[in-house]
């Protein structure tokens, strides 16, 4: 046997091309695992560890899409999230990423600055960040872009002061386009539900580049204490909003303030 020191927050490691989960015992031990619950193109990511344009970053609990291409993503997991660093198309089908405590500052889907994501909805999908975090459900910072379409549904929840689609707290949002799908989300304390994250103590965040909605159905559970529904948390750094179609429903006790 071989003893290896691992940081306390590492839950998975790769050795000799195989994935191992870290079992909390005394001492901690590694057990071979072949299932994480997230599949890419029909195969669990634990089995292949990567493919053309994507790879599993096990220590960071990330499935990383680093090359241009189209990928089908499905499954259920409360630990791993998706990170997009290139121009990619993800078709998500019955994907449920509800991050548990310990994943505090990771968005279920993060589009890095300089990348663009075409997100196609199929089936019923849920993306939820840790409630005590400050990160967006779909993180789209300045310089990044997301375009959401498809015939499926998507439920979103995020952290404190974070947009559901757009900027995390203290982060400006990039370009957001919605052309179809049924999307449900809560309002965001101090942030836009779709758009910029709340302004932080340093005065950062609140802005966005652009938001375009041409079709689809959007439900926003809105309270008067929330930030605005669509746009920015700071008028000084507001971008452009274009709503040419679709239906947006304010719901909840304070929906008259929408």
mmCIF file with all atom_site columns, N, CA, C and O in Angstrom, residues 161-204:
data_model
loop_
_atom_site.group_PDB
_atom_site.id
_atom_site.type_symbol
_atom_site.label_atom_id
_atom_site.label_alt_id
_atom_site.label_comp_id
_atom_site.label_asym_id
_atom_site.label_entity_id
_atom_site.label_seq_id
_atom_site.pdbx_PDB_ins_code
_atom_site.Cartn_x
_atom_site.Cartn_y
_atom_site.Cartn_z
_atom_site.occupancy
_atom_site.B_iso_or_equiv
_atom_site.pdbx_formal_charge
_atom_site.auth_seq_id
_atom_site.auth_comp_id
_atom_site.auth_asym_id
_atom_site.auth_atom_id
_atom_site.pdbx_PDB_model_num
ATOM 1   N N  . UNK A 1 161 ? -27.027 37.480 -3.224  1.00 0.00 ? 161 UNK A N  1
ATOM 2   C CA . UNK A 1 161 ? -26.481 38.569 -4.026  1.00 0.00 ? 161 UNK A CA 1
ATOM 3   C C  . UNK A 1 161 ? -26.012 38.153 -5.400  1.00 0.00 ? 161 UNK A C  1
ATOM 4   O O  . UNK A 1 161 ? -25.306 38.914 -6.066  1.00 0.00 ? 161 UNK A O  1
ATOM 5   N N  . UNK A 1 162 ? -26.403 36.960 -5.838  1.00 0.00 ? 162 UNK A N  1
ATOM 6   C CA . UNK A 1 162 ? -25.973 36.458 -7.140  1.00 0.00 ? 162 UNK A CA 1
ATOM 7   C C  . UNK A 1 162 ? -27.153 36.349 -8.088  1.00 0.00 ? 162 UNK A C  1
ATOM 8   O O  . UNK A 1 162 ? -28.258 35.990 -7.680  1.00 0.00 ? 162 UNK A O  1
ATOM 9   N N  . UNK A 1 163 ? -26.916 36.666 -9.353  1.00 0.00 ? 163 UNK A N  1
ATOM 10  C CA . UNK A 1 163 ? -27.944 36.467 -10.364 1.00 0.00 ? 163 UNK A CA 1
ATOM 11  C C  . UNK A 1 163 ? -28.175 34.978 -10.570 1.00 0.00 ? 163 UNK A C  1
ATOM 12  O O  . UNK A 1 163 ? -27.316 34.151 -10.265 1.00 0.00 ? 163 UNK A O  1
ATOM 13  N N  . UNK A 1 164 ? -29.331 34.652 -11.084 1.00 0.00 ? 164 UNK A N  1
ATOM 14  C CA . UNK A 1 164 ? -29.593 33.252 -11.436 1.00 0.00 ? 164 UNK A CA 1
ATOM 15  C C  . UNK A 1 164 ? -28.932 32.930 -12.767 1.00 0.00 ? 164 UNK A C  1
ATOM 16  O O  . UNK A 1 164 ? -28.373 31.871 -12.954 1.00 0.00 ? 164 UNK A O  1
ATOM 17  N N  . UNK A 1 165 ? -28.987 33.865 -13.698 1.00 0.00 ? 165 UNK A N  1
ATOM 18  C CA . UNK A 1 165 ? -28.222 33.787 -14.943 1.00 0.00 ? 165 UNK A CA 1
ATOM 19  C C  . UNK A 1 165 ? -27.458 35.099 -15.063 1.00 0.00 ? 165 UNK A C  1
ATOM 20  O O  . UNK A 1 165 ? -28.074 36.164 -15.184 1.00 0.00 ? 165 UNK A O  1
ATOM 21  N N  . UNK A 1 166 ? -26.142 35.053 -14.996 1.00 0.00 ? 166 UNK A N  1
ATOM 22  C CA . UNK A 1 166 ? -25.368 36.279 -15.110 1.00 0.00 ? 166 UNK A CA 1
ATOM 23  C C  . UNK A 1 166 ? -24.220 36.333 -14.125 1.00 0.00 ? 166 UNK A C  1
ATOM 24  O O  . UNK A 1 166 ? -23.433 35.406 -14.007 1.00 0.00 ? 166 UNK A O  1
ATOM 25  N N  . UNK A 1 167 ? -24.153 37.445 -13.382 1.00 0.00 ? 167 UNK A N  1
ATOM 26  C CA . UNK A 1 167 ? -23.011 37.682 -12.510 1.00 0.00 ? 167 UNK A CA 1
ATOM 27  C C  . UNK A 1 167 ? -23.208 37.167 -11.105 1.00 0.00 ? 167 UNK A C  1
ATOM 28  O O  . UNK A 1 167 ? -24.299 37.244 -10.539 1.00 0.00 ? 167 UNK A O  1
ATOM 29  N N  . UNK A 1 168 ? -22.144 36.637 -10.526 1.00 0.00 ? 168 UNK A N  1
ATOM 30  C CA . UNK A 1 168 ? -22.132 36.352 -9.100  1.00 0.00 ? 168 UNK A CA 1
ATOM 31  C C  . UNK A 1 168 ? -22.018 37.674 -8.345  1.00 0.00 ? 168 UNK A C  1
ATOM 32  O O  . UNK A 1 168 ? -21.876 38.742 -8.953  1.00 0.00 ? 168 UNK A O  1
ATOM 33  N N  . UNK A 1 169 ? -22.099 37.644 -7.028  1.00 0.00 ? 169 UNK A N  1
ATOM 34  C CA . UNK A 1 169 ? -22.000 38.890 -6.254  1.00 0.00 ? 169 UNK A CA 1
ATOM 35  C C  . UNK A 1 169 ? -20.672 39.576 -6.555  1.00 0.00 ? 169 UNK A C  1
ATOM 36  O O  . UNK A 1 169 ? -19.613 38.959 -6.525  1.00 0.00 ? 169 UNK A O  1
ATOM 37  N N  . UNK A 1 170 ? -20.745 40.870 -6.868  1.00 0.00 ? 170 UNK A N  1
ATOM 38  C CA . UNK A 1 170 ? -19.538 41.637 -7.166  1.00 0.00 ? 170 UNK A CA 1
ATOM 39  C C  . UNK A 1 170 ? -19.007 41.435 -8.569  1.00 0.00 ? 170 UNK A C  1
ATOM 40  O O  . UNK A 1 170 ? -17.895 41.852 -8.868  1.00 0.00 ? 170 UNK A O  1
ATOM 41  N N  . UNK A 1 171 ? -19.817 40.810 -9.437  1.00 0.00 ? 171 UNK A N  1
ATOM 42  C CA . UNK A 1 171 ? -19.356 40.487 -10.795 1.00 0.00 ? 171 UNK A CA 1
ATOM 43  C C  . UNK A 1 171 ? -20.355 41.018 -11.824 1.00 0.00 ? 171 UNK A C  1
ATOM 44  O O  . UNK A 1 171 ? -21.559 40.761 -11.725 1.00 0.00 ? 171 UNK A O  1
ATOM 45  N N  . UNK A 1 172 ? -19.849 41.761 -12.818 1.00 0.00 ? 172 UNK A N  1
ATOM 46  C CA . UNK A 1 172 ? -20.685 42.180 -13.934 1.00 0.00 ? 172 UNK A CA 1
ATOM 47  C C  . UNK A 1 172 ? -21.008 40.979 -14.808 1.00 0.00 ? 172 UNK A C  1
ATOM 48  O O  . UNK A 1 172 ? -20.214 40.046 -14.930 1.00 0.00 ? 172 UNK A O  1
ATOM 49  N N  . UNK A 1 173 ? -22.172 41.007 -15.456 1.00 0.00 ? 173 UNK A N  1
ATOM 50  C CA . UNK A 1 173 ? -22.570 39.924 -16.349 1.00 0.00 ? 173 UNK A CA 1
ATOM 51  C C  . UNK A 1 173 ? -22.156 40.232 -17.784 1.00 0.00 ? 173 UNK A C  1
ATOM 52  O O  . UNK A 1 173 ? -21.977 41.388 -18.169 1.00 0.00 ? 173 UNK A O  1
ATOM 53  N N  . UNK A 1 174 ? -22.038 39.167 -18.574 1.00 0.00 ? 174 UNK A N  1
ATOM 54  C CA . UNK A 1 174 ? -21.711 39.302 -19.984 1.00 0.00 ? 174 UNK A CA 1
ATOM 55  C C  . UNK A 1 174 ? -22.965 39.392 -20.838 1.00 0.00 ? 174 UNK A C  1
ATOM 56  O O  . UNK A 1 174 ? -23.899 40.118 -20.512 1.00 0.00 ? 174 UNK A O  1
ATOM 57  N N  . UNK A 1 175 ? -22.987 38.628 -21.941 1.00 0.00 ? 175 UNK A N  1
ATOM 58  C CA . UNK A 1 175 ? -24.093 38.650 -22.888 1.00 0.00 ? 175 UNK A CA 1
ATOM 59  C C  . UNK A 1 175 ? -24.999 37.445 -22.658 1.00 0.00 ? 175 UNK A C  1
ATOM 60  O O  . UNK A 1 175 ? -24.529 36.304 -22.642 1.00 0.00 ? 175 UNK A O  1
ATOM 61  N N  . UNK A 1 176 ? -26.303 37.689 -22.484 1.00 0.00 ? 176 UNK A N  1
ATOM 62  C CA . UNK A 1 176 ? -27.281 36.644 -22.184 1.00 0.00 ? 176 UNK A CA 1
ATOM 63  C C  . UNK A 1 176 ? -28.387 36.693 -23.225 1.00 0.00 ? 176 UNK A C  1
ATOM 64  O O  . UNK A 1 176 ? -28.995 37.748 -23.445 1.00 0.00 ? 176 UNK A O  1
ATOM 65  N N  . UNK A 1 177 ? -28.652 35.544 -23.860 1.00 0.00 ? 177 UNK A N  1
ATOM 66  C CA . UNK A 1 177 ? -29.701 35.445 -24.866 1.00 0.00 ? 177 UNK A CA 1
ATOM 67  C C  . UNK A 1 177 ? -30.619 34.279 -24.520 1.00 0.00 ? 177 UNK A C  1
ATOM 68  O O  . UNK A 1 177 ? -30.141 33.185 -24.210 1.00 0.00 ? 177 UNK A O  1
ATOM 69  N N  . UNK A 1 178 ? -31.923 34.496 -24.565 1.00 0.00 ? 178 UNK A N  1
ATOM 70  C CA . UNK A 1 178 ? -32.911 33.440 -24.342 1.00 0.00 ? 178 UNK A CA 1
ATOM 71  C C  . UNK A 1 178 ? -33.875 33.451 -25.519 1.00 0.00 ? 178 UNK A C  1
ATOM 72  O O  . UNK A 1 178 ? -34.524 34.473 -25.794 1.00 0.00 ? 178 UNK A O  1
ATOM 73  N N  . UNK A 1 179 ? -33.973 32.304 -26.227 1.00 0.00 ? 179 UNK A N  1
ATOM 74  C CA . UNK A 1 179 ? -34.832 32.254 -27.404 1.00 0.00 ? 179 UNK A CA 1
ATOM 75  C C  . UNK A 1 179 ? -35.914 31.193 -27.308 1.00 0.00 ? 179 UNK A C  1
ATOM 76  O O  . UNK A 1 179 ? -36.795 31.148 -28.184 1.00 0.00 ? 179 UNK A O  1
ATOM 77  N N  . UNK A 1 180 ? -35.896 30.346 -26.294 1.00 0.00 ? 180 UNK A N  1
ATOM 78  C CA . UNK A 1 180 ? -36.964 29.374 -26.068 1.00 0.00 ? 180 UNK A CA 1
ATOM 79  C C  . UNK A 1 180 ? -36.699 28.653 -24.763 1.00 0.00 ? 180 UNK A C  1
ATOM 80  O O  . UNK A 1 180 ? -35.685 28.874 -24.091 1.00 0.00 ? 180 UNK A O  1
ATOM 81  N N  . UNK A 1 181 ? -37.624 27.766 -24.395 1.00 0.00 ? 181 UNK A N  1
ATOM 82  C CA . UNK A 1 181 ? -37.513 27.035 -23.143 1.00 0.00 ? 181 UNK A CA 1
ATOM 83  C C  . UNK A 1 181 ? -38.428 27.610 -22.079 1.00 0.00 ? 181 UNK A C  1
ATOM 84  O O  . UNK A 1 181 ? -38.937 28.729 -22.201 1.00 0.00 ? 181 UNK A O  1
ATOM 85  N N  . UNK A 1 182 ? -38.626 26.833 -21.014 1.00 0.00 ? 182 UNK A N  1
ATOM 86  C CA . UNK A 1 182 ? -39.385 27.269 -19.845 1.00 0.00 ? 182 UNK A CA 1
ATOM 87  C C  . UNK A 1 182 ? -38.404 27.366 -18.686 1.00 0.00 ? 182 UNK A C  1
ATOM 88  O O  . UNK A 1 182 ? -37.823 26.354 -18.272 1.00 0.00 ? 182 UNK A O  1
ATOM 89  N N  . UNK A 1 183 ? -38.207 28.567 -18.169 1.00 0.00 ? 183 UNK A N  1
ATOM 90  C CA . UNK A 1 183 ? -37.177 28.816 -17.152 1.00 0.00 ? 183 UNK A CA 1
ATOM 91  C C  . UNK A 1 183 ? -37.839 29.400 -15.919 1.00 0.00 ? 183 UNK A C  1
ATOM 92  O O  . UNK A 1 183 ? -38.556 30.403 -16.006 1.00 0.00 ? 183 UNK A O  1
ATOM 93  N N  . UNK A 1 184 ? -37.593 28.792 -14.767 1.00 0.00 ? 184 UNK A N  1
ATOM 94  C CA . UNK A 1 184 ? -38.153 29.252 -13.494 1.00 0.00 ? 184 UNK A CA 1
ATOM 95  C C  . UNK A 1 184 ? -37.020 29.580 -12.543 1.00 0.00 ? 184 UNK A C  1
ATOM 96  O O  . UNK A 1 184 ? -36.020 28.854 -12.464 1.00 0.00 ? 184 UNK A O  1
ATOM 97  N N  . UNK A 1 185 ? -37.181 30.672 -11.785 1.00 0.00 ? 185 UNK A N  1
ATOM 98  C CA . UNK A 1 185 ? -36.124 31.082 -10.865 1.00 0.00 ? 185 UNK A CA 1
ATOM 99  C C  . UNK A 1 185 ? -36.711 31.951 -9.757  1.00 0.00 ? 185 UNK A C  1
ATOM 100 O O  . UNK A 1 185 ? -37.799 32.507 -9.890  1.00 0.00 ? 185 UNK A O  1
ATOM 101 N N  . UNK A 1 186 ? -35.964 32.048 -8.673  1.00 0.00 ? 186 UNK A N  1
ATOM 102 C CA . UNK A 1 186 ? -36.305 32.985 -7.610  1.00 0.00 ? 186 UNK A CA 1
ATOM 103 C C  . UNK A 1 186 ? -35.682 34.335 -7.931  1.00 0.00 ? 186 UNK A C  1
ATOM 104 O O  . UNK A 1 186 ? -34.789 34.448 -8.771  1.00 0.00 ? 186 UNK A O  1
ATOM 105 N N  . UNK A 1 187 ? -36.154 35.377 -7.254  1.00 0.00 ? 187 UNK A N  1
ATOM 106 C CA . UNK A 1 187 ? -35.495 36.666 -7.319  1.00 0.00 ? 187 UNK A CA 1
ATOM 107 C C  . UNK A 1 187 ? -34.162 36.597 -6.581  1.00 0.00 ? 187 UNK A C  1
ATOM 108 O O  . UNK A 1 187 ? -33.842 35.612 -5.918  1.00 0.00 ? 187 UNK A O  1
ATOM 109 N N  . UNK A 1 188 ? -33.379 37.646 -6.702  1.00 0.00 ? 188 UNK A N  1
ATOM 110 C CA . UNK A 1 188 ? -32.027 37.627 -6.142  1.00 0.00 ? 188 UNK A CA 1
ATOM 111 C C  . UNK A 1 188 ? -31.824 38.854 -5.257  1.00 0.00 ? 188 UNK A C  1
ATOM 112 O O  . UNK A 1 188 ? -32.014 39.979 -5.707  1.00 0.00 ? 188 UNK A O  1
ATOM 113 N N  . UNK A 1 189 ? -31.457 38.657 -4.013  1.00 0.00 ? 189 UNK A N  1
ATOM 114 C CA . UNK A 1 189 ? -31.270 39.755 -3.071  1.00 0.00 ? 189 UNK A CA 1
ATOM 115 C C  . UNK A 1 189 ? -30.161 40.692 -3.544  1.00 0.00 ? 189 UNK A C  1
ATOM 116 O O  . UNK A 1 189 ? -28.990 40.324 -3.582  1.00 0.00 ? 189 UNK A O  1
ATOM 117 N N  . UNK A 1 190 ? -30.531 41.901 -3.935  1.00 0.00 ? 190 UNK A N  1
ATOM 118 C CA . UNK A 1 190 ? -29.559 42.902 -4.350  1.00 0.00 ? 190 UNK A CA 1
ATOM 119 C C  . UNK A 1 190 ? -29.035 42.722 -5.753  1.00 0.00 ? 190 UNK A C  1
ATOM 120 O O  . UNK A 1 190 ? -28.290 43.558 -6.248  1.00 0.00 ? 190 UNK A O  1
ATOM 121 N N  . UNK A 1 191 ? -29.395 41.629 -6.416  1.00 0.00 ? 191 UNK A N  1
ATOM 122 C CA . UNK A 1 191 ? -28.923 41.355 -7.764  1.00 0.00 ? 191 UNK A CA 1
ATOM 123 C C  . UNK A 1 191 ? -30.112 41.273 -8.706  1.00 0.00 ? 191 UNK A C  1
ATOM 124 O O  . UNK A 1 191 ? -31.264 41.259 -8.281  1.00 0.00 ? 191 UNK A O  1
ATOM 125 N N  . UNK A 1 192 ? -29.826 41.216 -9.998  1.00 0.00 ? 192 UNK A N  1
ATOM 126 C CA . UNK A 1 192 ? -30.872 40.926 -10.965 1.00 0.00 ? 192 UNK A CA 1
ATOM 127 C C  . UNK A 1 192 ? -31.056 39.418 -11.040 1.00 0.00 ? 192 UNK A C  1
ATOM 128 O O  . UNK A 1 192 ? -30.098 38.661 -10.898 1.00 0.00 ? 192 UNK A O  1
ATOM 129 N N  . UNK A 1 193 ? -32.292 38.969 -11.254 1.00 0.00 ? 193 UNK A N  1
ATOM 130 C CA . UNK A 1 193 ? -32.483 37.541 -11.471 1.00 0.00 ? 193 UNK A CA 1
ATOM 131 C C  . UNK A 1 193 ? -31.762 37.110 -12.750 1.00 0.00 ? 193 UNK A C  1
ATOM 132 O O  . UNK A 1 193 ? -31.098 36.069 -12.795 1.00 0.00 ? 193 UNK A O  1
ATOM 133 N N  . UNK A 1 194 ? -31.884 37.929 -13.786 1.00 0.00 ? 194 UNK A N  1
ATOM 134 C CA . UNK A 1 194 ? -31.144 37.730 -15.033 1.00 0.00 ? 194 UNK A CA 1
ATOM 135 C C  . UNK A 1 194 ? -30.340 38.991 -15.282 1.00 0.00 ? 194 UNK A C  1
ATOM 136 O O  . UNK A 1 194 ? -30.913 40.059 -15.535 1.00 0.00 ? 194 UNK A O  1
ATOM 137 N N  . UNK A 1 195 ? -29.009 38.908 -15.147 1.00 0.00 ? 195 UNK A N  1
ATOM 138 C CA . UNK A 1 195 ? -28.175 40.087 -15.354 1.00 0.00 ? 195 UNK A CA 1
ATOM 139 C C  . UNK A 1 195 ? -27.048 40.180 -14.346 1.00 0.00 ? 195 UNK A C  1
ATOM 140 O O  . UNK A 1 195 ? -26.423 39.180 -14.001 1.00 0.00 ? 195 UNK A O  1
ATOM 141 N N  . UNK A 1 196 ? -26.800 41.395 -13.852 1.00 0.00 ? 196 UNK A N  1
ATOM 142 C CA . UNK A 1 196 ? -25.647 41.642 -12.996 1.00 0.00 ? 196 UNK A CA 1
ATOM 143 C C  . UNK A 1 196 ? -25.837 41.174 -11.568 1.00 0.00 ? 196 UNK A C  1
ATOM 144 O O  . UNK A 1 196 ? -26.943 41.180 -11.033 1.00 0.00 ? 196 UNK A O  1
ATOM 145 N N  . UNK A 1 197 ? -24.738 40.747 -10.957 1.00 0.00 ? 197 UNK A N  1
ATOM 146 C CA . UNK A 1 197 ? -24.756 40.398 -9.544  1.00 0.00 ? 197 UNK A CA 1
ATOM 147 C C  . UNK A 1 197 ? -24.825 41.644 -8.682  1.00 0.00 ? 197 UNK A C  1
ATOM 148 O O  . UNK A 1 197 ? -24.628 42.776 -9.153  1.00 0.00 ? 197 UNK A O  1
ATOM 149 N N  . UNK A 1 198 ? -25.107 41.465 -7.412  1.00 0.00 ? 198 UNK A N  1
ATOM 150 C CA . UNK A 1 198 ? -25.182 42.599 -6.486  1.00 0.00 ? 198 UNK A CA 1
ATOM 151 C C  . UNK A 1 198 ? -23.823 43.282 -6.368  1.00 0.00 ? 198 UNK A C  1
ATOM 152 O O  . UNK A 1 198 ? -22.773 42.656 -6.490  1.00 0.00 ? 198 UNK A O  1
ATOM 153 N N  . UNK A 1 199 ? -23.860 44.577 -6.124  1.00 0.00 ? 199 UNK A N  1
ATOM 154 C CA . UNK A 1 199 ? -22.622 45.323 -5.890  1.00 0.00 ? 199 UNK A CA 1
ATOM 155 C C  . UNK A 1 199 ? -22.045 44.911 -4.542  1.00 0.00 ? 199 UNK A C  1
ATOM 156 O O  . UNK A 1 199 ? -22.749 44.865 -3.538  1.00 0.00 ? 199 UNK A O  1
ATOM 157 N N  . UNK A 1 200 ? -20.744 44.582 -4.520  1.00 0.00 ? 200 UNK A N  1
ATOM 158 C CA . UNK A 1 200 ? -20.133 44.144 -3.271  1.00 0.00 ? 200 UNK A CA 1
ATOM 159 C C  . UNK A 1 200 ? -19.587 45.331 -2.481  1.00 0.00 ? 200 UNK A C  1
ATOM 160 O O  . UNK A 1 200 ? -19.751 46.493 -2.873  1.00 0.00 ? 200 UNK A O  1
ATOM 161 N N  . UNK A 1 201 ? -18.933 45.051 -1.362  1.00 0.00 ? 201 UNK A N  1
ATOM 162 C CA . UNK A 1 201 ? -18.446 46.116 -0.478  1.00 0.00 ? 201 UNK A CA 1
ATOM 163 C C  . UNK A 1 201 ? -17.369 46.975 -1.129  1.00 0.00 ? 201 UNK A C  1
ATOM 164 O O  . UNK A 1 201 ? -17.111 48.098 -0.695  1.00 0.00 ? 201 UNK A O  1
ATOM 165 N N  . UNK A 1 202 ? -16.724 46.444 -2.182  1.00 0.00 ? 202 UNK A N  1
ATOM 166 C CA . UNK A 1 202 ? -15.698 47.209 -2.889  1.00 0.00 ? 202 UNK A CA 1
ATOM 167 C C  . UNK A 1 202 ? -16.275 48.039 -4.029  1.00 0.00 ? 202 UNK A C  1
ATOM 168 O O  . UNK A 1 202 ? -15.539 48.746 -4.721  1.00 0.00 ? 202 UNK A O  1
ATOM 169 N N  . UNK A 1 203 ? -17.587 47.925 -4.226  1.00 0.00 ? 203 UNK A N  1
ATOM 170 C CA . UNK A 1 203 ? -18.230 48.665 -5.296  1.00 0.00 ? 203 UNK A CA 1
ATOM 171 C C  . UNK A 1 203 ? -18.185 47.969 -6.636  1.00 0.00 ? 203 UNK A C  1
ATOM 172 O O  . UNK A 1 203 ? -18.540 48.560 -7.665  1.00 0.00 ? 203 UNK A O  1
ATOM 173 N N  . UNK A 1 204 ? -17.770 46.700 -6.661  1.00 0.00 ? 204 UNK A N  1
ATOM 174 C CA . UNK A 1 204 ? -17.689 45.954 -7.910  1.00 0.00 ? 204 UNK A CA 1
ATOM 175 C C  . UNK A 1 204 ? -19.013 45.247 -8.207  1.00 0.00 ? 204 UNK A C  1
ATOM 176 O O  . UNK A 1 204 ? -19.761 44.880 -7.303  1.00 0.00 ? 204 UNK A O  1
#
